[in-house]
Short mmCIF file of C-alpha atoms in Angstrom, two decimals:
data_model
loop_
_atom_site.label_atom_id
_atom_site.label_comp_id
_atom_site.label_asym_id
_atom_site.label_seq_id
_atom_site.Cartn_x
_atom_site.Cartn_y
_atom_site.Cartn_z
CA MET A 3 24.88 -0.30 24.31
CA ASP A 4 22.46 -2.15 22.07
CA ARG A 5 18.95 -2.11 23.45
CA ARG A 6 15.98 -2.77 21.22
CA HIS A 7 12.92 -2.32 23.42
CA LEU A 8 12.03 -1.09 26.87
CA ILE A 9 9.27 -3.23 28.40
CA THR A 10 10.06 -3.45 32.13
CA THR A 11 12.72 -1.92 34.36
CA GLY A 12 13.73 -5.42 35.44
CA GLU A 13 15.51 -5.86 32.13
CA LEU A 14 17.60 -2.67 32.54
CA SER A 15 21.02 -2.97 34.13
CA ARG A 16 22.27 -0.42 36.58
CA ALA A 17 24.80 0.71 33.98
CA GLU A 18 22.07 1.27 31.39
CA ILE A 19 19.97 3.28 33.84
CA GLU A 20 22.99 5.38 34.77
CA ALA A 21 23.86 5.98 31.12
CA ILE A 22 20.33 7.19 30.31
CA LEU A 23 20.25 9.48 33.36
CA ALA A 24 23.71 10.86 32.55
CA ARG A 25 22.67 11.57 28.97
CA ALA A 26 19.43 13.19 30.18
CA THR A 27 21.51 15.47 32.39
CA GLU A 28 23.65 16.52 29.41
CA ILE A 29 20.55 17.20 27.33
CA ASP A 30 18.98 19.13 30.18
CA GLU A 31 22.13 21.25 30.35
CA GLY A 32 21.88 22.11 26.66
CA ALA A 33 23.93 19.41 24.89
CA ASP A 34 23.08 18.78 21.24
CA ALA A 35 20.66 15.93 20.74
CA ASP A 36 19.55 15.32 17.20
CA ILE A 37 18.02 12.37 15.40
CA SER A 38 17.18 13.44 11.89
CA ASP A 39 14.26 11.95 9.91
CA PHE A 40 12.87 10.32 12.98
CA LEU A 41 9.19 9.47 13.38
CA LEU A 42 7.83 8.19 16.68
CA GLY A 43 4.54 6.27 16.61
CA LEU A 44 2.18 6.88 19.53
CA LEU A 45 -0.24 4.04 20.11
CA PHE A 46 -2.31 4.81 23.18
CA PHE A 47 -5.29 2.59 23.94
CA GLU A 48 -5.85 4.35 27.27
CA PRO A 49 -6.09 8.04 28.06
CA SER A 50 -2.78 9.75 28.72
CA THR A 51 -1.66 13.34 29.00
CA ARG A 52 1.84 13.47 30.44
CA THR A 53 3.31 10.38 28.84
CA ARG A 54 1.89 11.10 25.41
CA LEU A 55 2.80 14.80 25.44
CA SER A 56 6.28 14.36 26.86
CA PHE A 57 7.13 11.68 24.30
CA GLU A 58 5.80 14.00 21.61
CA ALA A 59 7.86 16.91 22.97
CA ALA A 60 10.94 14.66 23.24
CA ALA A 61 10.60 13.46 19.62
CA LYS A 62 10.16 17.02 18.33
CA ARG A 63 13.09 18.37 20.36
CA LEU A 64 15.23 15.64 18.83
CA GLY A 65 14.33 16.99 15.40
CA GLY A 66 11.81 14.26 14.72
CA ASP A 67 8.05 14.11 14.67
CA VAL A 68 5.20 11.85 15.75
CA VAL A 69 2.43 9.87 14.13
CA ASP A 70 -0.39 9.35 16.56
CA LEU A 71 -3.10 6.71 16.40
CA GLY A 72 -5.38 9.21 18.11
CA ALA A 73 -8.38 8.37 20.22
CA VAL A 74 -9.11 4.66 20.28
CA GLU A 75 -12.82 5.05 19.66
CA ALA A 76 -12.05 6.80 16.37
CA SER A 77 -9.81 4.04 15.14
CA SER A 78 -9.96 0.54 13.74
CA VAL A 79 -9.60 -0.89 17.23
CA GLU A 80 -13.29 -0.20 17.74
CA LYS A 81 -13.91 -2.43 14.74
CA GLY A 82 -12.25 -5.31 16.58
CA GLU A 83 -8.72 -5.21 15.19
CA THR A 84 -6.21 -7.11 17.31
CA LEU A 85 -3.28 -5.34 18.94
CA ALA A 86 -0.97 -7.65 16.97
CA ASP A 87 -2.41 -6.19 13.74
CA SER A 88 -2.42 -2.58 14.98
CA VAL A 89 1.29 -2.64 15.86
CA ARG A 90 2.23 -4.28 12.57
CA VAL A 91 0.37 -1.59 10.64
CA LEU A 92 1.84 1.27 12.66
CA GLU A 93 5.33 -0.23 12.27
CA GLY A 94 5.21 0.69 8.60
CA TYR A 95 4.62 4.37 9.42
CA CYS A 96 7.32 5.08 12.01
CA ASP A 97 10.83 4.33 13.31
CA ALA A 98 9.98 3.53 16.94
CA MET A 99 6.75 3.34 18.91
CA VAL A 100 5.32 3.93 22.34
CA LEU A 101 2.45 1.63 23.31
CA ARG A 102 -0.01 2.11 26.14
CA HIS A 103 -2.62 -0.59 26.59
CA PRO A 104 -5.10 -1.58 29.32
CA ARG A 105 -3.89 -5.20 29.46
CA GLU A 106 -0.82 -6.50 31.27
CA GLY A 107 1.78 -7.99 28.97
CA ALA A 108 0.54 -6.04 25.91
CA ALA A 109 3.91 -4.42 25.19
CA ARG A 110 5.78 -7.68 25.69
CA MET A 111 3.49 -9.37 23.19
CA ALA A 112 3.77 -6.48 20.73
CA THR A 113 7.55 -6.94 20.53
CA GLU A 114 6.91 -10.34 18.96
CA PHE A 115 5.21 -8.66 16.01
CA VAL A 116 7.44 -5.67 15.25
CA ASN A 117 11.09 -5.07 14.41
CA ILE A 118 11.33 -1.42 15.41
CA PRO A 119 12.13 -0.25 18.97
CA LEU A 120 9.07 -0.38 21.22
CA ILE A 121 8.63 1.38 24.54
CA ASN A 122 6.06 0.21 27.04
CA GLY A 123 4.11 3.38 27.86
CA GLY A 124 2.08 1.51 30.49
CA ASP A 125 0.44 -1.92 30.31
CA GLY A 126 -2.60 -2.19 32.57
CA ALA A 127 -1.51 -2.78 36.15
CA GLY A 128 1.87 -3.98 34.90
CA HIS A 129 4.78 -1.65 34.22
CA HIS A 130 5.63 1.88 33.11
CA PRO A 131 9.43 1.92 32.74
CA SER A 132 9.93 5.34 31.12
CA GLN A 133 8.11 6.94 34.09
CA THR A 134 10.61 5.21 36.36
CA LEU A 135 13.53 6.71 34.48
CA LEU A 136 12.23 10.21 35.12
CA ASP A 137 11.44 9.31 38.75
CA LEU A 138 15.02 8.11 39.19
CA TYR A 139 16.36 11.18 37.42
CA THR A 140 14.50 13.42 39.85
CA ILE A 141 15.58 11.42 42.90
CA GLN A 142 19.19 11.37 41.73
CA LYS A 143 19.21 15.11 41.26
CA HIS A 144 18.04 15.82 44.80
CA HIS A 145 19.45 12.93 46.76
CA GLY A 146 21.42 10.39 44.76
CA LEU A 147 20.28 6.81 44.22
CA ASP A 148 22.53 5.03 46.73
CA GLY A 149 22.08 5.30 50.48
CA LEU A 150 18.46 6.19 49.83
CA THR A 151 15.47 5.50 52.08
CA ILE A 152 12.23 5.77 50.15
CA GLY A 153 8.60 5.30 51.12
CA ILE A 154 6.21 4.30 48.35
CA LEU A 155 2.62 5.04 49.25
CA GLY A 156 -0.84 4.40 47.89
CA ASP A 157 -2.12 1.84 45.40
CA LEU A 158 0.77 -0.60 45.24
CA LYS A 159 -1.31 -3.40 43.79
CA TYR A 160 -2.45 -1.79 40.55
CA GLY A 161 0.11 1.03 40.40
CA ARG A 162 2.32 0.30 37.42
CA THR A 163 4.64 3.22 38.20
CA VAL A 164 5.21 1.65 41.63
CA HIS A 165 6.01 -1.76 40.13
CA SER A 166 8.58 -0.32 37.75
CA LEU A 167 10.17 2.01 40.31
CA ALA A 168 10.48 -0.61 43.06
CA THR A 169 12.01 -3.11 40.63
CA ALA A 170 14.53 -0.56 39.33
CA LEU A 171 15.55 0.49 42.85
CA THR A 172 16.74 -3.05 43.62
CA LYS A 173 19.74 -2.22 41.43
CA PHE A 174 20.76 0.57 43.82
CA ASP A 175 21.54 0.71 47.51
CA ALA A 176 18.03 1.79 48.45
CA ASP A 177 15.88 0.89 51.46
CA GLN A 178 12.30 0.62 50.29
CA HIS A 179 9.22 0.91 52.50
CA PHE A 180 5.79 0.14 51.06
CA ILE A 181 2.78 1.80 52.65
CA SER A 182 -0.73 0.83 51.57
CA PRO A 183 -4.05 -0.50 52.79
CA GLU A 184 -3.99 -4.29 53.14
CA SER A 185 -6.16 -4.71 50.01
CA LEU A 186 -3.71 -2.74 47.84
CA ARG A 187 -0.44 -4.44 48.83
CA LEU A 188 2.26 -5.15 46.26
CA PRO A 189 1.25 -8.11 44.11
CA ARG A 190 3.00 -11.44 44.47
CA ASP A 191 4.97 -11.22 41.24
CA ILE A 192 6.46 -7.85 42.16
CA ARG A 193 7.35 -9.05 45.68
CA PHE A 194 9.02 -12.03 43.99
CA ASP A 195 11.06 -9.72 41.73
CA LEU A 196 12.11 -7.57 44.66
CA HIS A 197 13.29 -10.60 46.63
CA GLU A 198 15.12 -11.89 43.56
CA GLY A 199 16.74 -8.46 43.21
CA GLY A 200 18.01 -8.77 46.78
CA ALA A 201 15.65 -6.19 48.31
CA THR A 202 13.98 -6.50 51.67
CA VAL A 203 10.26 -5.83 51.25
CA ARG A 204 9.06 -3.83 54.23
CA GLU A 205 5.31 -3.35 54.16
CA HIS A 206 3.30 -1.01 56.38
CA THR A 207 -0.32 0.02 56.63
CA SER A 208 0.51 3.38 58.16
CA MET A 209 3.41 5.75 57.51
CA GLU A 210 3.77 7.26 61.01
CA ALA A 211 6.60 5.07 62.26
CA ILE A 212 8.75 5.22 59.15
CA LEU A 213 8.12 8.78 57.93
CA PRO A 214 11.04 10.28 59.94
CA LEU A 215 13.44 7.84 58.20
CA LEU A 216 12.53 8.80 54.66
CA ASP A 217 14.52 10.81 52.12
CA VAL A 218 11.82 10.45 49.47
CA LEU A 219 8.08 9.89 49.73
CA TYR A 220 6.60 8.63 46.45
CA VAL A 221 2.83 9.16 46.57
CA THR A 222 0.37 7.46 44.22
CA ARG A 223 -3.34 7.84 43.73
CA ILE A 224 -5.79 5.43 45.32
CA GLN A 225 -8.58 5.03 42.81
CA ARG A 226 -12.25 4.99 43.72
CA GLU A 227 -12.96 2.02 41.46
CA ARG A 228 -10.65 -0.25 43.48
CA PHE A 229 -13.14 -0.26 46.39
CA PRO A 230 -16.52 -1.94 46.70
CA ASP A 231 -18.18 1.10 48.22
CA GLU A 232 -17.75 4.83 48.56
CA ASN A 233 -17.41 4.83 52.37
CA GLU A 234 -14.57 2.35 52.40
CA TYR A 235 -12.79 4.34 49.69
CA ARG A 236 -13.19 7.62 51.59
CA SER A 237 -11.90 6.17 54.82
CA VAL A 238 -8.84 4.62 53.16
CA ALA A 239 -8.06 7.61 50.93
CA GLY A 240 -8.31 9.93 53.97
CA GLN A 241 -5.73 7.89 55.89
CA TYR A 242 -3.10 8.37 53.23
CA ARG A 243 -3.57 12.07 52.50
CA ILE A 244 -0.38 14.13 52.77
CA ASP A 245 -0.54 17.54 54.41
CA GLU A 246 1.66 19.69 56.65
CA ALA A 247 0.39 18.02 59.83
CA VAL A 248 1.27 14.55 58.53
CA LEU A 249 4.74 15.77 57.58
CA ALA A 250 5.48 17.33 61.00
CA ASP A 251 7.86 14.48 61.92
CA ALA A 252 9.52 14.20 58.52
CA SER A 253 13.16 15.03 57.90
CA ASP A 254 13.78 18.57 56.66
CA ASP A 255 15.27 17.11 53.48
CA LEU A 256 12.34 14.86 52.62
CA ILE A 257 11.12 15.37 49.06
CA ILE A 258 7.73 14.33 47.72
CA LEU A 259 7.22 12.81 44.30
CA HIS A 260 4.01 11.81 42.51
CA PRO A 261 3.63 10.42 38.99
CA LEU A 262 0.52 12.63 38.56
CA PRO A 263 -2.34 13.12 38.00
CA ARG A 264 -3.20 13.61 41.65
CA VAL A 265 -6.71 14.09 42.92
CA ASP A 266 -6.61 15.04 46.58
CA GLU A 267 -3.89 12.81 48.00
CA ILE A 268 -1.49 15.76 48.43
CA ASP A 269 -2.74 18.99 50.02
CA PRO A 270 -2.16 21.84 47.50
CA ALA A 271 -0.52 23.80 50.37
CA ILE A 272 2.44 21.40 50.01
CA ASP A 273 2.96 22.58 46.41
CA GLU A 274 4.54 25.80 47.62
CA THR A 275 7.09 24.06 49.86
CA ASP A 276 10.60 22.88 48.93
CA ARG A 277 9.45 19.32 49.46
CA ALA A 278 7.17 19.33 46.40
CA LYS A 279 9.10 17.99 43.41
CA TYR A 280 6.25 16.48 41.41
CA PHE A 281 5.96 19.22 38.81
CA GLU A 282 9.71 19.23 38.29
CA GLN A 283 9.49 15.42 38.06
CA SER A 284 6.89 15.76 35.33
CA HIS A 285 9.05 18.27 33.40
CA ASN A 286 11.99 15.87 33.61
CA GLY A 287 9.99 13.54 31.38
CA VAL A 288 11.21 15.37 28.29
CA PRO A 289 15.03 15.19 28.64
CA VAL A 290 14.80 11.65 30.04
CA ARG A 291 12.64 10.46 27.16
CA MET A 292 14.94 12.23 24.68
CA ALA A 293 17.86 10.28 26.13
CA LEU A 294 15.86 7.05 25.98
CA LEU A 295 14.78 7.56 22.37
CA GLU A 296 18.32 8.42 21.37
CA LEU A 297 19.62 5.22 22.97
CA LEU A 298 16.98 3.00 21.34
CA MET A 299 17.47 4.58 17.93
CA GLU A 300 21.26 4.20 18.16
CA GLY A 301 20.74 0.52 18.78
CA SER A 302 18.39 0.12 15.84
CA ARG A 303 20.30 2.13 13.19
CA MET B 19 1.43 -53.42 43.79
CA THR B 20 1.56 -57.25 43.72
CA GLU B 21 3.25 -59.37 41.07
CA HIS B 22 -0.17 -60.71 40.09
CA GLU B 23 -1.60 -57.26 39.33
CA LEU B 24 1.48 -56.29 37.36
CA ARG B 25 1.28 -59.42 35.19
CA VAL B 26 -2.36 -58.77 34.40
CA SER B 27 -1.69 -55.29 33.18
CA LYS B 28 1.64 -55.63 31.37
CA ILE B 29 1.66 -54.04 27.95
CA GLU B 30 3.60 -55.15 24.90
CA ASN B 31 4.70 -51.78 23.53
CA GLY B 32 4.14 -48.25 24.70
CA THR B 33 4.58 -46.02 27.73
CA VAL B 34 3.72 -46.54 31.37
CA ILE B 35 3.51 -43.39 33.46
CA ASP B 36 3.72 -44.32 37.11
CA HIS B 37 3.71 -42.32 40.35
CA VAL B 38 1.34 -39.71 38.98
CA THR B 39 -0.06 -37.55 41.80
CA GLY B 40 -3.34 -39.20 42.88
CA GLY B 41 -6.31 -37.94 40.87
CA GLN B 42 -4.26 -36.18 38.17
CA SER B 43 -4.26 -38.81 35.43
CA LEU B 44 -7.05 -37.19 33.40
CA ASN B 45 -5.12 -33.92 33.48
CA VAL B 46 -2.01 -35.79 32.38
CA LEU B 47 -3.93 -37.12 29.39
CA SER B 48 -5.21 -33.66 28.64
CA ILE B 49 -1.66 -32.25 28.65
CA LEU B 50 -0.51 -35.04 26.37
CA GLY B 51 -3.43 -34.37 24.06
CA ILE B 52 -4.74 -37.92 24.38
CA ASP B 53 -8.52 -38.22 24.52
CA GLY B 54 -9.04 -41.82 23.43
CA THR B 55 -10.09 -41.01 19.86
CA GLU B 56 -6.61 -41.94 18.59
CA GLY B 57 -7.61 -45.57 18.99
CA SER B 58 -4.67 -46.77 21.08
CA VAL B 59 -5.41 -48.93 24.10
CA LEU B 60 -5.29 -46.88 27.26
CA SER B 61 -5.49 -48.10 30.85
CA ILE B 62 -5.84 -45.81 33.80
CA ALA B 63 -5.67 -46.72 37.46
CA MET B 64 -6.57 -43.93 39.83
CA ASN B 65 -5.90 -43.46 43.53
CA VAL B 66 -3.93 -46.69 43.90
CA PRO B 67 -2.38 -46.98 47.39
CA SER B 68 1.30 -46.04 47.20
CA GLY B 69 4.00 -46.16 49.86
CA ARG B 70 5.71 -43.00 48.62
CA LEU B 71 2.78 -40.85 47.50
CA GLY B 72 -0.09 -42.13 49.63
CA ARG B 73 -2.28 -42.37 46.52
CA LYS B 74 -1.05 -42.47 42.97
CA ASP B 75 -2.38 -42.84 39.44
CA ILE B 76 -0.90 -45.10 36.76
CA LEU B 77 -1.40 -44.67 33.02
CA LYS B 78 -0.56 -47.23 30.38
CA ILE B 79 -0.57 -45.99 26.84
CA GLU B 80 -0.07 -48.74 24.28
CA ASP B 81 1.83 -48.33 21.03
CA ARG B 82 3.02 -44.86 21.82
CA GLU B 83 6.45 -43.84 23.10
CA LEU B 84 6.47 -40.39 24.66
CA SER B 85 9.42 -38.09 24.14
CA GLN B 86 11.23 -36.50 27.07
CA GLU B 87 9.93 -33.10 25.94
CA GLU B 88 6.34 -34.37 26.03
CA VAL B 89 6.69 -35.82 29.48
CA ASP B 90 8.63 -32.99 31.07
CA VAL B 91 5.55 -30.77 31.11
CA LEU B 92 3.92 -33.40 33.30
CA SER B 93 6.34 -32.41 36.05
CA LEU B 94 4.16 -29.36 36.68
CA ILE B 95 1.21 -31.41 37.91
CA ALA B 96 2.89 -34.76 38.64
CA PRO B 97 6.42 -33.99 39.83
CA GLU B 98 7.07 -37.52 41.07
CA ALA B 99 5.99 -39.26 37.87
CA THR B 100 8.21 -41.96 36.39
CA ILE B 101 8.15 -42.86 32.72
CA ASN B 102 8.70 -46.42 31.52
CA ILE B 103 9.12 -47.07 27.83
CA VAL B 104 8.11 -50.65 27.06
CA ARG B 105 9.08 -52.76 24.03
CA ASP B 106 8.24 -56.47 23.78
CA PHE B 107 6.94 -56.47 27.35
CA GLU B 108 10.29 -55.23 28.67
CA VAL B 109 10.98 -51.83 30.20
CA ILE B 110 13.79 -50.56 27.98
CA GLU B 111 14.01 -47.10 29.45
CA LYS B 112 12.97 -45.66 32.79
CA SER B 113 13.19 -41.99 33.63
CA ARG B 114 11.88 -39.31 35.95
CA VAL B 115 10.20 -36.18 34.66
CA GLU B 116 12.36 -33.07 34.75
CA ARG B 117 11.13 -29.52 35.09
CA PRO B 118 11.37 -27.76 31.71
CA SER B 119 12.57 -24.13 31.60
CA HIS B 120 9.30 -23.03 30.02
CA VAL B 121 6.01 -24.41 28.73
CA ARG B 122 3.90 -23.20 25.82
CA GLY B 123 0.22 -23.71 25.21
CA ILE B 124 -0.25 -26.02 28.19
CA LEU B 125 -1.60 -23.54 30.72
CA SER B 126 -3.67 -20.39 30.38
CA CYS B 127 -2.89 -17.29 32.39
CA PRO B 128 -5.09 -16.88 35.48
CA ASN B 129 -4.90 -13.08 35.12
CA HIS B 130 -8.07 -12.12 33.24
CA SER B 131 -6.51 -8.85 32.22
CA CYS B 132 -3.43 -10.51 30.69
CA ILE B 133 -2.98 -9.82 26.98
CA THR B 134 -3.05 -13.59 26.33
CA SER B 135 -6.70 -13.72 27.47
CA SER B 136 -7.96 -11.19 24.94
CA GLY B 137 -8.19 -12.95 21.60
CA GLU B 138 -4.73 -11.95 20.38
CA PRO B 139 -2.91 -14.43 18.10
CA VAL B 140 -0.45 -15.60 20.79
CA THR B 141 0.02 -18.89 22.62
CA PRO B 142 0.27 -18.56 26.39
CA LYS B 143 3.82 -19.18 27.54
CA PHE B 144 5.10 -19.70 31.07
CA ASP B 145 8.58 -19.66 32.52
CA VAL B 146 9.03 -22.44 35.07
CA LEU B 147 10.23 -21.28 38.49
CA PRO B 148 11.64 -23.50 41.25
CA THR B 149 8.14 -23.35 42.73
CA GLY B 150 5.37 -22.57 40.29
CA VAL B 151 5.27 -20.97 36.87
CA ARG B 152 5.20 -17.39 35.63
CA CYS B 153 3.37 -15.91 32.64
CA ALA B 154 6.00 -14.78 30.14
CA TYR B 155 3.76 -11.86 29.13
CA CYS B 156 2.15 -10.32 32.22
CA GLY B 157 4.45 -11.84 34.85
CA THR B 158 1.67 -13.37 36.97
CA ILE B 159 3.00 -16.17 39.17
CA LEU B 160 0.95 -19.32 39.54
CA ARG B 161 1.89 -21.73 42.31
CA GLU B 162 -1.19 -23.60 43.44
CA ASN B 163 -3.77 -25.62 41.51
CA LEU B 164 -1.97 -25.59 38.19
CA ALA B 165 -4.33 -28.24 36.85
CA GLU B 166 -7.21 -25.76 37.09
CA HIS B 167 -5.45 -23.57 34.56
CA LEU B 168 -4.83 -26.13 31.86
CA ALA B 169 -5.52 -24.52 28.49
CA LYS B 170 -8.76 -25.67 26.91
CA PRO B 171 -8.07 -27.66 23.74
CA SER B 172 -8.90 -25.48 20.74
#
């Protein structure tokens, strides 16, 4: 398999996804994974904890190391350097890079300026494909990816993890339900991709009717800044909060995922139940990103 | 259009673009990068009654033959346009515009948070869909009012 970059999940074939997940399973079970003399560049123009740290952990567990641009305000970006220049400079210091940027299309553009493997670590309200790989890994472990009924809940308009996950699931036999307030529906381009991928887009404003059907509930955060006023935000956020009462009609096997960080969209009481898989999901970031880095570096060496 | 009108406006050499969507001829010129300063004689008829289109625009550009590549981008705003290449007062070639697979530098992305709207050294690029166009960077789909998103000449 010769893959250079990872920008969106739309460009991954089912076979590629399965190969990465299979390799992540081997690594998780203790298989040797070693890339010597490997330096991963971390270029994060937006705050990040999980993505940055799990890529760093993955690089170090592979026997490599990281070079990190650090906080944006401390760097040349504050002096007005373009992203095109930043990536070309960093390219000289590392063997592959992860880029997070507040603008959509940033990673796609960056690939036009560098010759080393580049992973989109999140581009604005666009995509976040490596998150999807660990989401799929977690789902596969507990349920399998075919014959799946999944509900994706929350901010579907700006949620990049949602865009990447929904697109990737079109390659599997998965029934997808999208639950959000009207103002945070899936954007047109993602609905287009889902239709092109052969998926039926089922959209709901409330989860009551479909909750009993679900094997997986993927919860995302609804952000305060997406609403014109505090009251509207509170009323919407309250409607989509997950607690034991809401889950009364759910199947016993339903699992709950969340890309984290969460604020108050999942009641902490759920954490102690077998349904809560979001911390495990977050831990899966390391073996999955090790498998991804290994694949990209194989292609480039 | 009557024989009399046609005779009046025949050109010796150049390109006649007919069946342009009514009201779009100035946008057509903008796409072609023609603003009149080149010095060639240019005639524009706007909102001419047309059996097929209701209203159409006609452009006559003298002493310039447009390539297929140049005219294909017109299909985005004037899908019915026909191109007539004229030499010695005779139409030597007549063709329809065809939708290109992508266009570069013609449109700007309507998504204000697209990387192409932030001063980076890249030219906006769109893939052409059966209906509409799609930003090759951020993926935003643009279907309506394409003319409002024509890139400003730099």
